[in-house]
C-alpha angles and dihedrals in degrees: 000000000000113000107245124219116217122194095243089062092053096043088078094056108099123258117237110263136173082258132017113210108250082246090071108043127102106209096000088191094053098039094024101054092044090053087042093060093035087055098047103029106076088189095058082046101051096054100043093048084050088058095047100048097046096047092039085056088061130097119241112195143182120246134174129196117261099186119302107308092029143070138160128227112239120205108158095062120105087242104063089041086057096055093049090048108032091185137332107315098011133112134201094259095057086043094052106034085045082055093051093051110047082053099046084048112042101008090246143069129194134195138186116228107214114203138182126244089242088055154024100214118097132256107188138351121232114202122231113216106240090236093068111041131054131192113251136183142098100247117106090205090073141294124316099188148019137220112210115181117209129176089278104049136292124309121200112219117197116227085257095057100052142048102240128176122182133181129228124272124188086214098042095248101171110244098027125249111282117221099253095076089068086060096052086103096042098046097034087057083042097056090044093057099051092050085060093047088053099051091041086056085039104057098010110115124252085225092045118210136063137283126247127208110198110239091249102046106113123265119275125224121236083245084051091050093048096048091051099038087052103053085045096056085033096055094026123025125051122357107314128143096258102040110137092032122133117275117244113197124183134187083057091290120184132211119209119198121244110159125181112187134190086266094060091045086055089219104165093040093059096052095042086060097048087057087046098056089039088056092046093057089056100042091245120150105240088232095058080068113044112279103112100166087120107022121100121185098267092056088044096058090040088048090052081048103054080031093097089027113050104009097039108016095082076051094046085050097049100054098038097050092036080055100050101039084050090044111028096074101060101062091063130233093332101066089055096097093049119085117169127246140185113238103236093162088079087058098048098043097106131208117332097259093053081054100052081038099053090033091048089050101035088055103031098230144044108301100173116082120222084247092050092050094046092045089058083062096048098244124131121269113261118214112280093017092120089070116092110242105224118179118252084239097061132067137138118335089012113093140268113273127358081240087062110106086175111132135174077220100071094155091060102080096200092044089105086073092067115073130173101240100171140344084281108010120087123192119220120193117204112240116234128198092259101048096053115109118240103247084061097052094039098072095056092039084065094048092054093048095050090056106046092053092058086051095055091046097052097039099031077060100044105042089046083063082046085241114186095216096048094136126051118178104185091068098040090049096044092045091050092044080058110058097031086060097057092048096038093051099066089038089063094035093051085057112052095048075057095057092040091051090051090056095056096253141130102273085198092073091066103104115212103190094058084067110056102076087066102039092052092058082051084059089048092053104036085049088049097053088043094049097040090053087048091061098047088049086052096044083043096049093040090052095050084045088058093054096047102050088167087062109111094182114102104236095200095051088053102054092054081048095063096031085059100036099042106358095055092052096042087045095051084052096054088039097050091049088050089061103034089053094049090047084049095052100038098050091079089036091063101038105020100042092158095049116096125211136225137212119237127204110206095157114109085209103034121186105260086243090059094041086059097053089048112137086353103144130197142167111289094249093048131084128243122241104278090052095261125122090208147356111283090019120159093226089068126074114289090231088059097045102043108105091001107178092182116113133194128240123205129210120192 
């Protein structure tokens, strides 16, 4: 028959106090001395109040067990109300932030569990302050009962009738050894310094230093002695109405100087150790409370982040698995299968656009309705606000949003222009310059460098001898068709296996030498636009040069410094997209011959010559209407193709 605890046998027990009268209290030298220190050393304070808020903001709910990879949030069981409402007027947060620090404290807690006549299960907890009740019993294992003294006598309380945590003890002491007792030394040097600190501030003169009387001054009278050191103390020690005054001394009298100043007392270091030991004992990072010497904002985010996992999660352990062995048995069978856990997951959730970010990937499409987004802003529901908006560009197995760049191909740096659209339809963007990564581009920036400075070394040299042939374009043309088609090769390569990854087929199939023939004949034609436009910028700078004689500056050396140090850079871009492009729309054309292709306007303000493209579809080897095999293509007119939105969609 379980023991039942009415209200009126708990009304006697004392309630917690700042201060519980020595009548009360159990074992006054093991409970006294710990509340002592918790009430007088701010430090001990801070970080157990740091434990307890953090634990107490937390959610505890209520689980049970739906097979071996399930389980089902419960939140109608009597269980789960009495841990939201502890007792009568009391909510989840006092219950638990009671719980932390009577643990943090005295390295126990106890609770009463209070039950009905027509149950045993319990219907509320009522805490017992640590100073008025002691574990008892002769078992070694623990302790198998509890006194508790209230202002009508002592009640014993057996281990089923109560929630009792206890910490560990080498000896066996019953009720652990709190954490506190390895900072006696610490606090207690601490307290004593700062007992000397206050009494130096307190009598220390204003004016710090002694006084000094000449060997020859006259005697004083003790009369004398008392008047001066009076109006000393009186103008320039303690709190008196003249403190701060000048000092006027007689009989020749002489002050020397002996300041002590808060430095030398070496008052906020001090301090600053004492948190940091304290801190230490609970296996708290300095910085979480407060001391930031060391700590930079990226530590400090990692820090938040390990906060609920490696410095509270042993706390958030302890207390969920010591509730529910003291609770779960008394709701019966049926409570076998729950077990209760802290909802960390509130506290690591991150800002809210990590959140939408993470949400948007992990479920491949919009997952927030207009409504629900308005009603984040507090502002009413509209009419059709409840349906979920999904582009006309994403649906099942594309990704969530056209603005998405997430990818299960994270190495291929273009991947992100290749998006699912539909079972058989694949959508291609067209890169442009300034969307191409960097290690795309670098490659071709280098070839470009390279070749530019062989070209100011031979023609710097040879038009300052007035050499006829100072220019020779089929080797400048040949050299620079050679190196662009090494880099621009791979480049092409590397993104079609992309492509053909994205669509879901095999990106061996992709066959590289097929392609050489024609991208060599690309190289040819992009060395011989570079270099062209090299020799006019060189014709242009040596006739301006004629006609300014007083000009110091080599006009051919400053055109090679402007075509290594922008043009290279702006070349490779327009170079790597050329090859990219061709990798991106070759890639179906090799592998997926009977599939056709369709433009795609995503330009809010198209041209009028791709508006009129726009959903036009033809075979994969043939061109679209305006000449060109895809959106952003090096066959078509600079000027249509410069800034190009439209993508292509392939259907295969």
């Amino acid at each position: 028959m379980a023991f039942v605890v009415s209200h009126g046998e708990v009304r006697g027990l004392a309630r917690p106090t700042t201060s519980v009268p020595r009548s009360l209290q159990i074992a006054p030298g093991y409970t006294s001395d710990y509340a002592a220190i918790w009430r007088t050393h701010g430090s001990v304070r801070t970080v157990t109040d740091f434990l307890a808020r953090n634990i107490a903001s937390l959610g505890l709910h209520l689980f049970e067990r739906a097979g071996d990879a399930d389980r089902r949030r419960v939140t109608d069981h009597p269980l789960a109300q009495l841990i939201g409402r502890p007792m009568p007027g009391q909510y989840r947060y006092a219950f638990v932030e009671a719980l932390v620090q009577d643990i943090a404290i005295f390295d126990r807690y106890l609770a009463v569990k209070m039950k009905g006549t027509d149950s045993d299960a319990p219907h509320a907890l009522v805490r017992i302050p640590p100073m008025i009740w002691e574990p008892a019993g002769d078992d070694w294992t623990g302790p198998t009962e509890f006194l508790v003294r209230g202002n009508r006598g002592t009640r014993t309380f057996t281990r089923d009738q109560v929630v009792y945590i206890g910490g560990y003890s080498p000896a066996g002491e019953l009720g652990g050894v709190p954490a506190i007792e390895s900072l006696r030394s610490v606090l207690a040097e601490e307290h004593e310094a700062a007992l000397m600190r206050a009494q130096t501030f307190r009598n220390g003169a204003r004016a710090s230093g002694y006084i000094e009387r000449p060997a020859g001054a006259p005697p004083w009278s003790a009369a004398t002695h008392a008047r001066f050191k009076a109006a000393w103390r009186a103008q320039y020690t303690g709190s008196g109405a003249d403190v701060g005054g000048t000092p006027i001394l007689e009989d020749g009298m002489k002050f020397t100087a002996a300041q002590q100043s808060a430095k030398d007392l070496q008052y906020i270091e001090s301090r600053k150790l004492t948190r940091q030991e304290v801190a230490a004992a609970y296996h708290i990072p300095p910085p979480m409370i407060g001391l930031m010497e060391t700590a930079t904002f990226a530590s400090l985010k990692e820090q938040h982040k390990s906060l609920y996992t490696d410095t509270l999660g042993p706390w958030l352990q302890r207390i969920q698995q010591a509730l529910a062995a003291n609770l779960l048995d008394d709701f019966g069978p049926e409570a076998a299968d729950m077990y209760l856990e802290f909802n960390i997951e509130e506290k690591l959730r991150g800002a809210f656009e990590d959140q939408a970010a993470q949400l948007q990937t992990s479920t491949g499409a919009p997952w927030l309705t207009r409504n629900e987004a308005r009603a984040m802003r507090n502002l009413p529901a509209v009419e059709g606000g409840d349906e979920l908006v999904v582009p006309l560009n994403v649906l099942t197995g594309g990704q969530a949003s056209p603005t998405d760049s997430g990818t299960q191909n994270q190495r291929a740096s273009h991947t992100p222009r290749v998006k699912a659209v539909g079972p058989i339809e694949y959508e291609l963007k067209a890169p442009a310059g300034d969307t191409i990564p960097a290690e795309e581009t670098d490659p071709l920036v280098k070839v470009f460098r390279a070749h530019f400075k062989r070209q100011r070394a031979a023609i710097t040299s040879a038009t300052g001898a007035k050499s006829p042939t100072w220019w020779d374009g089929k080797r400048w043309d040949a050299e620079l068709a050679e190196d662009l088609l090494d880099a621009g090769s791979d480049l092409a390569t590397t993104a079609a296996r992309d492509v053909l990854t994205g669509m879901g087929l095999d990106p061996d199939q992709y066959d590289t030498p097929r392609t050489e023939a024609f991208l060599a004949k690309v190289a040819e034609r992009i060395a011989s636009q570079v270099n062209a436009a090299t020799l006019r910028q060189i014709e242009a700078a040596l006739a301006d040069d004629d006609e300014d004689d007083e000009d110091d500056v080599d006009p051919v050396g400053h055109v090679f410094d402007v075509a290594e140090e922008s043009r290279a850079d702006q070349a490779a871009m327009t170079a790597a997209a050329t090859f990219v492009g061709f990798g991106m729309a070759e890639a179906p054309r090799q592998v997926a011959p009977k599939a056709t292709k369709r433009w795609v306007v995503n330009s809010w303000n198209p041209r009028a010559s791709h508006a009129a493209l726009d959903g036009e579809e033809v075979g994969i080897e043939e061109d679209f209407s305006n000449g060109m095999p895809w959106p952003g293509s090096f066959t078509g007119d600079p000027e249509d193709v410069a800034n190009c939105q439209c993508s292509l969609v392939i259907i295969r």
